[in-house]
Coordinates of C-alpha atoms in Angstrom, one line a residue:
Chain A
M1 CA 172.5 -4.4 -79.4
T2 CA 174.4 -4.6 -83.0
T3 CA 172.9 -6.2 -85.2
R4 CA 174.2 -6.2 -88.9
V5 CA 171.5 -7.6 -91.3
S6 CA 171.2 -8.8 -94.9
V7 CA 168.3 -9.9 -98.1
D8 CA 169.2 -11.6 -100.8
F9 CA 172.9 -11.4 -99.6
R10 CA 173.0 -7.3 -100.0
D11 CA 173.2 -5.1 -96.6
G12 CA 169.0 -4.4 -95.6
A13 CA 166.8 -5.4 -93.4
V14 CA 163.2 -5.5 -94.9
V15 CA 161.2 -7.7 -96.8
S16 CA 158.2 -7.6 -99.2
A17 CA 155.1 -7.9 -97.4
A18 CA 154.0 -10.3 -100.2
D19 CA 156.6 -12.8 -98.6
R20 CA 155.5 -16.6 -98.5
G21 CA 157.4 -16.0 -95.1
F22 CA 155.7 -12.9 -93.9
T23 CA 152.2 -14.2 -95.2
Y24 CA 152.8 -17.9 -94.2
G25 CA 155.9 -18.9 -92.4
D26 CA 156.4 -20.4 -96.1
G27 CA 159.8 -21.2 -95.3
L28 CA 163.1 -22.6 -92.6
F29 CA 165.7 -21.1 -90.9
E30 CA 168.9 -22.6 -89.2
T31 CA 170.5 -20.7 -85.5
L32 CA 174.8 -20.6 -85.8
R33 CA 177.0 -20.0 -83.5
V34 CA 180.2 -18.5 -85.7
V35 CA 183.3 -18.6 -83.9
D36 CA 186.9 -16.8 -85.1
G37 CA 185.1 -16.8 -88.5
A38 CA 184.7 -20.3 -87.9
I39 CA 181.8 -22.6 -88.3
P40 CA 182.0 -25.6 -86.5
L41 CA 178.5 -27.2 -87.2
W42 CA 178.4 -26.1 -90.5
T43 CA 177.9 -29.1 -92.2
R44 CA 175.3 -30.5 -90.4
H45 CA 173.1 -27.2 -90.3
V46 CA 173.7 -27.4 -94.7
D47 CA 171.9 -31.0 -94.0
R48 CA 169.0 -29.9 -92.3
L49 CA 168.4 -27.1 -94.4
T50 CA 169.3 -28.9 -98.0
D51 CA 166.3 -31.8 -96.0
G52 CA 163.9 -28.8 -95.1
C53 CA 164.1 -27.3 -98.2
A54 CA 163.7 -30.8 -100.3
R55 CA 160.7 -31.6 -98.1
L56 CA 158.4 -28.5 -98.6
R57 CA 159.4 -28.3 -101.9
M58 CA 161.6 -24.9 -102.5
P59 CA 165.0 -24.5 -103.9
P60 CA 167.7 -24.8 -101.6
P61 CA 170.2 -21.8 -101.6
D62 CA 173.6 -22.0 -102.6
A63 CA 175.7 -23.1 -99.4
S64 CA 178.9 -21.6 -100.5
A65 CA 177.3 -18.0 -100.8
L66 CA 175.7 -18.6 -97.7
R67 CA 178.5 -20.0 -95.8
A68 CA 180.6 -16.6 -97.5
E69 CA 177.2 -14.4 -96.3
I70 CA 177.6 -15.2 -93.3
L71 CA 181.3 -15.0 -92.5
R72 CA 180.8 -11.1 -94.0
L73 CA 178.6 -10.1 -91.5
C74 CA 180.4 -12.2 -88.3
S75 CA 183.9 -10.0 -89.7
G76 CA 185.7 -8.4 -86.7
W77 CA 183.7 -10.0 -83.6
S78 CA 185.3 -12.8 -82.0
D79 CA 182.1 -15.4 -80.8
V80 CA 178.6 -14.6 -83.5
V81 CA 175.0 -16.0 -83.4
V82 CA 174.1 -16.1 -87.0
R83 CA 170.0 -16.6 -88.2
A84 CA 169.7 -18.1 -91.7
T85 CA 166.2 -18.0 -93.2
V86 CA 165.3 -19.2 -96.1
S87 CA 161.3 -18.5 -97.1
R88 CA 159.9 -19.1 -100.1
G89 CA 160.0 -15.4 -101.5
V90 CA 156.9 -13.2 -102.5
G91 CA 154.0 -14.8 -103.5
E92 CA 150.4 -13.7 -105.1
R93 CA 147.9 -14.2 -103.2
G94 CA 146.7 -18.2 -102.1
Y95 CA 148.0 -21.2 -101.1
A96 CA 150.1 -22.2 -104.6
L97 CA 153.0 -22.2 -104.6
P98 CA 155.2 -19.3 -107.2
A99 CA 156.3 -20.2 -110.4
P100 CA 159.3 -20.1 -110.6
Q101 CA 160.1 -19.6 -107.2
R102 CA 162.6 -17.1 -105.7
P103 CA 163.6 -18.3 -102.3
T104 CA 164.7 -15.1 -100.0
V105 CA 167.3 -15.4 -97.7
V106 CA 168.2 -12.6 -94.5
V107 CA 170.7 -13.3 -92.9
S108 CA 171.4 -11.5 -89.4
A109 CA 174.1 -11.5 -86.7
A110 CA 175.0 -10.3 -83.2
P111 CA 177.6 -10.2 -80.8
L112 CA 176.2 -13.4 -78.5
A113 CA 177.8 -13.4 -74.4
L114 CA 176.6 -16.7 -73.9
D115 CA 175.5 -17.4 -70.2
P116 CA 178.6 -18.7 -67.6
V117 CA 176.6 -19.6 -65.1
A118 CA 174.2 -21.8 -67.1
A119 CA 176.8 -24.3 -69.0
H120 CA 178.5 -24.5 -66.1
E121 CA 176.1 -24.2 -63.0
G122 CA 172.6 -25.6 -65.0
I123 CA 169.6 -24.1 -65.4
A124 CA 166.1 -24.6 -64.1
I125 CA 163.4 -25.4 -66.2
R126 CA 159.4 -25.6 -66.4
L127 CA 157.2 -27.7 -68.1
C128 CA 154.6 -26.0 -70.3
D129 CA 151.4 -27.0 -70.3
M130 CA 151.0 -25.7 -74.9
R131 CA 151.4 -29.2 -76.3
L132 CA 153.0 -30.0 -79.2
A133 CA 151.0 -31.4 -82.2
A134 CA 152.1 -34.4 -84.0
Q135 CA 152.7 -33.6 -87.4
P136 CA 154.9 -35.8 -89.3
A137 CA 154.9 -34.3 -92.5
L138 CA 156.7 -31.4 -90.6
A139 CA 158.1 -32.5 -87.4
G140 CA 162.2 -31.9 -87.0
L141 CA 161.9 -29.2 -89.7
K142 CA 163.1 -26.1 -88.2
H143 CA 160.4 -24.6 -89.5
L144 CA 159.4 -20.9 -89.8
N145 CA 155.8 -22.2 -88.3
R146 CA 156.8 -21.5 -84.5
L147 CA 153.7 -20.5 -83.0
E148 CA 153.7 -23.7 -80.2
Q149 CA 156.9 -21.9 -79.4
V150 CA 155.9 -18.9 -79.3
L151 CA 152.5 -19.5 -77.4
A152 CA 155.3 -21.9 -74.6
R153 CA 157.3 -18.9 -74.2
A154 CA 154.9 -17.1 -73.1
E155 CA 153.5 -19.0 -70.0
W156 CA 156.4 -17.7 -67.9
S157 CA 158.2 -14.8 -67.2
D158 CA 160.0 -15.6 -64.6
P159 CA 163.5 -15.0 -65.3
G160 CA 164.9 -17.6 -63.3
I161 CA 163.7 -20.3 -65.4
G162 CA 166.0 -20.9 -68.4
E163 CA 163.5 -23.3 -71.1
G164 CA 160.6 -24.7 -71.0
L165 CA 159.9 -28.4 -71.4
M166 CA 157.3 -29.8 -74.1
R167 CA 155.0 -32.9 -74.0
D168 CA 153.4 -34.6 -77.3
A169 CA 149.7 -34.7 -76.8
E170 CA 149.9 -38.2 -74.6
G171 CA 151.7 -36.6 -72.1
R172 CA 155.2 -37.6 -72.9
V173 CA 158.6 -34.7 -73.7
V174 CA 159.9 -34.0 -76.3
C175 CA 162.0 -31.3 -76.2
A176 CA 162.3 -27.6 -74.9
T177 CA 161.1 -24.8 -77.0
A178 CA 164.6 -24.1 -78.3
A179 CA 166.5 -27.1 -77.3
N180 CA 166.7 -30.8 -77.6
L181 CA 165.6 -32.5 -74.6
F182 CA 168.4 -35.8 -72.9
A183 CA 167.8 -37.5 -70.2
V184 CA 170.3 -40.4 -68.4
V185 CA 168.1 -43.3 -67.7
D186 CA 168.8 -46.4 -65.7
G187 CA 173.0 -46.0 -67.6
R188 CA 171.8 -45.1 -71.0
V189 CA 172.0 -41.6 -73.0
H190 CA 168.4 -40.9 -73.7
T191 CA 167.2 -38.4 -76.7
P192 CA 162.8 -38.8 -78.0
P193 CA 162.9 -38.5 -81.1
V194 CA 161.5 -35.7 -83.3
D195 CA 159.7 -37.6 -85.7
Q196 CA 156.6 -35.9 -84.8
G197 CA 156.8 -32.9 -83.3
G198 CA 159.7 -31.0 -82.4
V199 CA 163.3 -29.9 -83.8
A200 CA 165.4 -31.9 -85.2
G201 CA 168.7 -29.9 -84.0
V202 CA 172.3 -29.3 -85.0
A203 CA 173.6 -30.3 -81.3
R204 CA 170.9 -33.2 -81.1
A205 CA 172.5 -35.1 -84.4
E206 CA 176.4 -34.2 -83.9
I207 CA 175.8 -36.0 -80.6
L208 CA 173.8 -38.8 -82.4
A209 CA 176.9 -39.1 -84.6
T210 CA 179.4 -39.5 -81.4
Q211 CA 178.0 -41.7 -79.4
A212 CA 175.8 -44.4 -78.0
V213 CA 172.1 -42.7 -77.3
A214 CA 168.9 -44.4 -76.8
V215 CA 166.6 -42.7 -79.8
A216 CA 163.1 -43.7 -77.7
P217 CA 160.0 -41.9 -76.0
L218 CA 160.5 -40.9 -72.9
S219 CA 157.6 -40.5 -70.3
L220 CA 157.7 -37.8 -67.9
D221 CA 157.7 -40.0 -64.8
Q222 CA 160.9 -41.6 -67.0
L223 CA 162.6 -37.7 -67.1
L224 CA 162.5 -37.5 -63.1
G225 CA 163.8 -40.8 -62.5
A226 CA 166.7 -39.9 -64.7
T227 CA 170.7 -39.2 -63.0
E228 CA 171.2 -36.3 -65.2
V229 CA 169.5 -34.4 -67.5
F230 CA 170.6 -31.8 -70.4
L231 CA 169.5 -29.5 -73.0
T232 CA 171.1 -28.7 -76.3
S233 CA 171.7 -26.5 -78.9
A234 CA 173.7 -25.3 -81.6
V235 CA 173.9 -21.6 -79.8
R236 CA 173.7 -22.3 -76.2
G237 CA 175.9 -25.8 -76.6
I238 CA 175.4 -28.1 -73.5
L239 CA 173.4 -26.7 -70.9
P240 CA 172.8 -29.3 -67.7
V241 CA 169.7 -29.1 -65.7
R242 CA 169.6 -28.0 -62.2
A243 CA 166.1 -28.3 -61.5
L244 CA 162.8 -28.8 -63.2
G245 CA 160.1 -28.3 -59.8
A246 CA 160.6 -29.5 -56.7
R247 CA 163.5 -32.3 -58.5
T248 CA 167.1 -31.2 -58.6
W249 CA 170.5 -32.8 -60.3
Q250 CA 173.9 -31.4 -60.4
P251 CA 175.1 -31.5 -64.4
G252 CA 177.2 -35.5 -64.8
P253 CA 179.7 -37.3 -66.4
V254 CA 177.6 -36.9 -69.7
A255 CA 176.8 -33.5 -69.9
R256 CA 180.6 -32.6 -68.7
A257 CA 181.8 -35.1 -71.7
L258 CA 179.8 -33.2 -74.1
Q259 CA 181.4 -29.5 -73.5
A260 CA 184.4 -30.7 -73.3
H261 CA 183.6 -32.8 -77.1
W262 CA 181.8 -28.6 -77.8
A263 CA 184.7 -27.4 -76.7
S264 CA 187.1 -29.8 -79.2
L265 CA 185.2 -28.7 -82.8
G266 CA 185.9 -24.9 -81.7
L267 CA 182.7 -24.2 -79.2
P268 CA 184.3 -23.2 -76.2
L269 CA 182.0 -22.8 -73.0
P270 CA 181.7 -19.1 -71.8
S271 CA 184.3 -18.2 -69.3
R272 CA 183.9 -17.9 -65.6
S273 CA 186.0 -15.1 -65.4
K274 CA 183.1 -12.6 -67.6
D275 CA 180.2 -13.9 -64.8
R276 CA 182.3 -12.2 -62.5
D277 CA 182.7 -9.4 -64.3
R278 CA 179.4 -8.3 -65.7
Chain B
M1 CA 148.0 -6.9 -111.5
T2 CA 147.1 -4.3 -109.3
T3 CA 148.2 -4.4 -105.9
R4 CA 148.0 -1.8 -103.2
V5 CA 149.8 -2.2 -99.7
S6 CA 150.3 -0.3 -97.0
V7 CA 151.9 -1.6 -93.7
D8 CA 151.1 0.6 -90.3
F9 CA 148.5 3.0 -92.1
R10 CA 151.4 4.5 -95.0
D11 CA 151.0 3.3 -98.3
G12 CA 154.1 1.0 -98.4
A13 CA 154.7 -2.3 -99.3
V14 CA 157.8 -3.7 -96.8
V15 CA 157.9 -5.6 -93.0
S16 CA 161.5 -5.6 -90.8
A17 CA 163.2 -8.3 -91.2
A18 CA 163.1 -9.1 -87.9
D19 CA 159.4 -8.7 -87.9
R20 CA 157.6 -12.0 -85.9
G21 CA 155.4 -12.8 -88.5
F22 CA 158.6 -13.5 -90.8
T23 CA 160.4 -15.0 -88.2
Y24 CA 157.8 -17.5 -86.5
G25 CA 154.5 -16.9 -88.3
D26 CA 153.8 -15.3 -85.4
G27 CA 150.3 -13.4 -86.1
L28 CA 146.9 -14.0 -87.6
F29 CA 145.1 -12.8 -90.6
E30 CA 141.6 -11.8 -92.5
T31 CA 140.9 -12.2 -96.4
L32 CA 137.8 -9.8 -96.8
R33 CA 135.5 -9.7 -99.9
V34 CA 134.3 -5.0 -100.4
V35 CA 131.7 -4.9 -102.6
D36 CA 131.6 -1.0 -103.4
G37 CA 132.6 0.2 -100.1
A38 CA 130.4 -1.9 -98.0
I39 CA 132.0 -4.8 -96.2
P40 CA 129.1 -7.2 -95.5
L41 CA 130.9 -9.9 -93.1
W42 CA 132.7 -6.5 -91.5
T43 CA 131.5 -7.6 -88.3
R44 CA 132.5 -11.5 -88.1
H45 CA 136.0 -10.7 -89.3
V46 CA 137.0 -8.2 -86.6
D47 CA 134.8 -11.0 -83.9
R48 CA 138.0 -13.7 -85.1
L49 CA 140.4 -11.0 -85.5
T50 CA 140.1 -10.3 -81.8
D51 CA 139.1 -13.5 -80.3
G52 CA 141.9 -14.8 -81.8
C53 CA 144.5 -11.6 -80.9
A54 CA 143.5 -12.6 -77.2
R55 CA 144.4 -16.1 -78.2
L56 CA 148.1 -15.2 -79.6
R57 CA 148.2 -13.0 -76.5
M58 CA 148.6 -9.8 -78.6
P59 CA 147.1 -6.1 -78.4
P60 CA 144.3 -6.5 -81.1
P61 CA 144.0 -3.7 -83.4
D62 CA 141.4 -1.0 -83.4
A63 CA 138.5 -1.9 -86.1
S64 CA 137.7 1.1 -86.9
A65 CA 141.1 2.6 -87.6
L66 CA 142.0 -1.3 -89.6
R67 CA 138.1 -1.2 -91.3
A68 CA 139.0 2.9 -92.4
E69 CA 142.6 1.3 -94.1
I70 CA 140.8 -1.3 -95.5
L71 CA 137.8 1.0 -97.3
R72 CA 140.8 3.4 -98.2
L73 CA 142.8 0.5 -100.2
C74 CA 139.8 -0.2 -102.0
S75 CA 138.2 3.4 -103.3
G76 CA 137.2 3.8 -106.9
W77 CA 137.2 -0.6 -106.9
S78 CA 134.0 -1.7 -107.3
D79 CA 134.4 -5.8 -106.1
V80 CA 137.9 -6.2 -104.0
V81 CA 139.2 -8.6 -102.1
V82 CA 141.2 -7.9 -99.0
R83 CA 144.2 -9.6 -96.6
A84 CA 144.6 -7.5 -93.4
T85 CA 147.8 -9.2 -91.2
V86 CA 148.2 -8.6 -87.9
S87 CA 151.6 -10.0 -86.5
R88 CA 153.2 -9.1 -83.4
G89 CA 155.5 -7.2 -84.7
V90 CA 159.8 -6.5 -84.6
G91 CA 161.3 -8.4 -82.1
E92 CA 164.4 -9.6 -81.0
R93 CA 166.5 -13.1 -81.5
G94 CA 164.3 -15.7 -79.1
Y95 CA 160.3 -16.8 -78.8
A96 CA 159.4 -14.4 -75.6
L97 CA 157.2 -11.8 -76.2
P98 CA 158.5 -9.0 -77.2
A99 CA 157.8 -6.2 -74.4
P100 CA 155.9 -4.3 -75.6
Q101 CA 154.1 -5.1 -78.3
R102 CA 153.8 -3.5 -81.4
P103 CA 152.2 -5.4 -83.5
T104 CA 152.2 -4.3 -87.3
V105 CA 149.7 -3.9 -89.9
V106 CA 149.5 -4.8 -93.3
V107 CA 146.8 -4.7 -95.8
S108 CA 147.2 -5.1 -99.4
A109 CA 143.7 -5.1 -102.3
A110 CA 143.4 -6.0 -105.5
P111 CA 140.3 -6.0 -107.6
L112 CA 138.8 -9.3 -107.5
A113 CA 137.1 -11.4 -110.6
L114 CA 135.1 -14.1 -109.0
D115 CA 134.8 -17.4 -111.7
P116 CA 131.3 -16.9 -112.0
V117 CA 131.1 -21.1 -113.9
A118 CA 132.3 -22.1 -110.3
A119 CA 129.4 -21.0 -108.2
H120 CA 127.0 -21.7 -111.0
E121 CA 128.5 -24.9 -112.1
G122 CA 130.8 -26.1 -109.1
I123 CA 134.3 -27.2 -109.2
A124 CA 135.9 -30.7 -109.1
I125 CA 137.9 -31.1 -106.0
R126 CA 140.4 -33.9 -104.6
L127 CA 140.8 -35.4 -101.8
C128 CA 144.9 -34.4 -99.9
D129 CA 147.4 -36.6 -98.4
M130 CA 148.5 -34.2 -96.1
R131 CA 146.7 -34.0 -92.4
L132 CA 146.1 -31.5 -90.4
A133 CA 147.6 -31.9 -87.0
A134 CA 145.4 -31.7 -83.9
Q135 CA 146.5 -28.3 -81.9
P136 CA 143.5 -27.7 -80.1
A137 CA 145.5 -24.6 -79.0
L138 CA 145.4 -23.1 -82.5
A139 CA 142.5 -24.3 -84.2
G140 CA 140.2 -22.1 -85.9
L141 CA 142.5 -19.2 -86.4
K142 CA 143.1 -18.1 -89.0
H143 CA 147.2 -18.0 -87.7
L144 CA 150.4 -17.0 -90.0
N145 CA 151.4 -21.0 -90.3
R146 CA 150.2 -22.5 -92.8
L147 CA 152.5 -24.9 -94.3
E148 CA 149.6 -27.7 -94.0
Q149 CA 147.5 -25.9 -96.3
V150 CA 151.1 -24.7 -98.3
L151 CA 152.1 -28.4 -98.6
A152 CA 148.7 -29.6 -99.4
R153 CA 148.1 -26.8 -102.1
A154 CA 151.2 -27.9 -103.7
E155 CA 149.7 -31.5 -104.2
W156 CA 148.6 -31.0 -107.5
S157 CA 148.7 -28.4 -110.5
D158 CA 145.5 -29.6 -112.6
P159 CA 143.2 -26.2 -113.3
G160 CA 141.0 -28.4 -113.4
I161 CA 140.7 -29.1 -109.9
G162 CA 139.4 -25.6 -107.8
E163 CA 140.1 -26.9 -104.3
G164 CA 141.7 -29.7 -102.1
L165 CA 139.7 -31.6 -99.0
M166 CA 142.2 -32.2 -96.3
R167 CA 141.8 -34.8 -93.0
D168 CA 142.9 -34.7 -89.5
A169 CA 144.8 -37.7 -88.6
E170 CA 141.9 -40.0 -88.2
G171 CA 140.4 -39.9 -91.4
R172 CA 138.1 -37.3 -91.4
V173 CA 137.3 -34.7 -93.3
V174 CA 138.0 -31.4 -91.9
C175 CA 137.8 -28.3 -94.7
A176 CA 139.7 -27.5 -97.9
T177 CA 142.9 -26.1 -97.8
A178 CA 141.0 -22.5 -98.0
A179 CA 137.9 -22.4 -97.6
N180 CA 135.2 -24.6 -95.2
L181 CA 133.2 -27.3 -95.8
F182 CA 129.3 -28.0 -95.8
A183 CA 128.0 -30.8 -96.3
V184 CA 123.9 -32.5 -96.7
V185 CA 123.6 -35.9 -95.0
D186 CA 120.2 -37.6 -94.7
G187 CA 118.4 -34.3 -94.3
R188 CA 120.3 -32.1 -92.3
V189 CA 123.2 -29.7 -93.6
H190 CA 126.2 -30.7 -91.3
T191 CA 130.4 -29.4 -90.8
P192 CA 132.8 -30.8 -89.4
P193 CA 133.8 -28.9 -85.7
V194 CA 137.4 -27.1 -86.8
D195 CA 138.6 -27.2 -82.3
Q196 CA 141.5 -29.6 -83.3
G197 CA 142.2 -28.2 -87.0
G198 CA 141.4 -26.1 -89.4
V199 CA 140.5 -22.5 -89.3
A200 CA 137.2 -21.6 -88.7
G201 CA 135.3 -19.2 -91.2
V202 CA 133.8 -16.4 -91.2
A203 CA 131.2 -17.7 -93.7
R204 CA 131.3 -20.9 -91.8
A205 CA 129.7 -18.4 -88.9
E206 CA 127.7 -17.1 -91.5
I207 CA 125.7 -19.7 -92.1
L208 CA 126.2 -21.3 -87.8
A209 CA 124.6 -18.0 -87.3
T210 CA 121.1 -18.0 -90.3
Q211 CA 120.5 -22.1 -90.0
A212 CA 120.3 -25.0 -88.3
V213 CA 123.6 -27.0 -88.9
A214 CA 124.9 -29.8 -87.3
V215 CA 128.7 -29.2 -85.9
A216 CA 129.8 -33.6 -85.8
P217 CA 132.8 -35.3 -87.7
L218 CA 132.2 -36.4 -90.7
S219 CA 133.5 -39.3 -92.2
L220 CA 134.8 -39.4 -96.0
D221 CA 132.1 -42.4 -96.1
Q222 CA 129.5 -40.1 -94.8
L223 CA 130.5 -36.6 -97.4
L224 CA 130.7 -39.2 -100.2
G225 CA 127.3 -39.8 -99.5
A226 CA 125.6 -36.8 -99.0
T227 CA 122.9 -36.2 -101.1
E228 CA 124.6 -31.8 -101.5
V229 CA 128.6 -30.0 -100.6
F230 CA 129.7 -27.2 -100.8
L231 CA 133.0 -25.5 -99.8
T232 CA 132.4 -21.7 -98.5
S233 CA 134.5 -18.7 -98.3
A234 CA 134.8 -14.7 -97.1
V235 CA 135.8 -13.9 -100.7
R236 CA 134.9 -16.8 -102.7
G237 CA 131.1 -17.3 -101.2
I238 CA 129.8 -20.8 -101.8
L239 CA 130.5 -23.1 -103.8
P240 CA 128.9 -26.2 -104.5
V241 CA 130.9 -29.2 -105.2
R242 CA 130.0 -31.0 -108.1
A243 CA 132.8 -33.7 -108.2
L244 CA 135.2 -35.6 -105.8
G245 CA 136.9 -38.4 -108.1
A246 CA 134.1 -39.9 -109.8
R247 CA 131.4 -39.0 -107.1
T248 CA 129.9 -36.1 -108.8
W249 CA 127.1 -33.8 -107.4
Q250 CA 124.9 -31.5 -109.2
P251 CA 124.6 -27.9 -107.4
G252 CA 121.8 -28.2 -104.6
P253 CA 119.4 -26.4 -103.0
V254 CA 120.8 -25.2 -99.9
A255 CA 123.7 -23.8 -101.6
R256 CA 121.5 -22.1 -104.3
A257 CA 119.9 -20.7 -101.2
L258 CA 123.0 -19.8 -99.6
Q259 CA 124.3 -17.9 -102.6
A260 CA 120.6 -16.0 -102.5
H261 CA 120.8 -15.4 -99.3
W262 CA 124.8 -13.9 -99.6
A263 CA 124.1 -11.8 -102.8
S264 CA 120.8 -10.1 -100.0
L265 CA 124.1 -9.1 -97.6
G266 CA 125.6 -7.3 -100.6
L267 CA 127.9 -10.2 -101.5
P268 CA 126.8 -10.8 -105.5
L269 CA 126.9 -13.8 -107.6
P270 CA 130.2 -13.2 -110.4
S271 CA 127.5 -12.9 -113.1
R272 CA 127.8 -15.6 -116.4
S273 CA 128.3 -12.6 -118.8
K274 CA 131.9 -12.0 -117.7
D275 CA 132.5 -15.3 -118.4
R276 CA 131.6 -15.2 -122.2
D277 CA 133.3 -11.9 -121.9
R278 CA 136.2 -13.4 -121.4

């Protein structure tokens, strides 16, 4: 697949082997969906990136320059997935922060072909054995230390499984490997907190800002008792969950309403006709 | 400072921006001391790297080729610090493991000038606020997800402080940001377990293999009550701790004996005369 890449705002696809992104996973990233030259959730991406830089004690990139670079790489493409990575840049040996810090900015863009079946009919998910550690200093950030997610995703290869749920050490469900989790329990929309582990997703933030949601711990039993379950992602949107093991659901009204909201933001559902064409 | 770098066994200093070391911190590293063309703790480094690759489901590098590459980069230098990084290599978007996996091997080498004052008189350390999360699936590994250590090291800039102690969520002392911790408590040599967090250091493994050590949780009170405290590192060797806040120690007999053992392995103490020359 065609991918366009730039490093520090110039075409290029390599970084220094002494970049702290490579040596320590010392940095942050955003994954964005760009549609016809617009980035509908841009402000929320910038807010998270800026907050993350502050928490990691890194100077944030210039947001307007970053936006321009993203759009430059997307030019001519209609539906695009973009990853923007900001690492702490090149460092000497040792953990001490470089002085001055000169962060590295990598942007990569590729045409996006979302799965219409997943969006319309939902996905089957599984429960991962890999647990999320409780680390409040890093929780919520979309940082580059992602071995927990890598090991969780490595637990399955069945292409029929669309995502894996991750639990904390106490067994509460927190999120998927690359998406946030919502469930309708007793008629209320719930999502687990991400203050000990997991990523504070941009799609999750959009939902929290637009409707009443109970942010509260969620047990596996509560999840299995939910009337509706869906995952959220800035790139993949609202994904109904249709199965977790033997438990099955139909796509529900909350997910459908959020998919309509997504479309109104400029993030359309993939067309079913594309599916027939494949 | 002169640094020699190779990537995949050829001179070079850049990696792909799509390398999973850069995108996810997905990999491992070793830091080694090479003296006059010998790597005294080589077998222990290889053992840890091989174990780490197995736990991360990565194919391990060829150990003899890696050793030859390290020695090639060290040629002509007497005392050298080497970092060998093995990442999972280039990957597509998403956490799923690449198939096949083609790990990236980066070796960097630079002349080593150890601090003779630290080795002979000891170092002052501090207690970090940043805690180690409990993650048994990653504990002990020298993996590339090092944001906890980066944030802990960012807590101080006083050059008079040589290291920072890290505690687990329950407040037990576990290790320093880049060294393991030993203490003589009630006449017995103790070191904390690293099965929930921290790195299973190569120097620590050497000590555990050569003398009786109690591997047991260590409270801060026990540490402050110790008659002798020292840190261990494959590169820096045995570092007596001379102060933690107001509590002070003299370099003790256990640390001195281990320094002598280190010298017998071919890892000599830095000479005091070098200090006078600086």
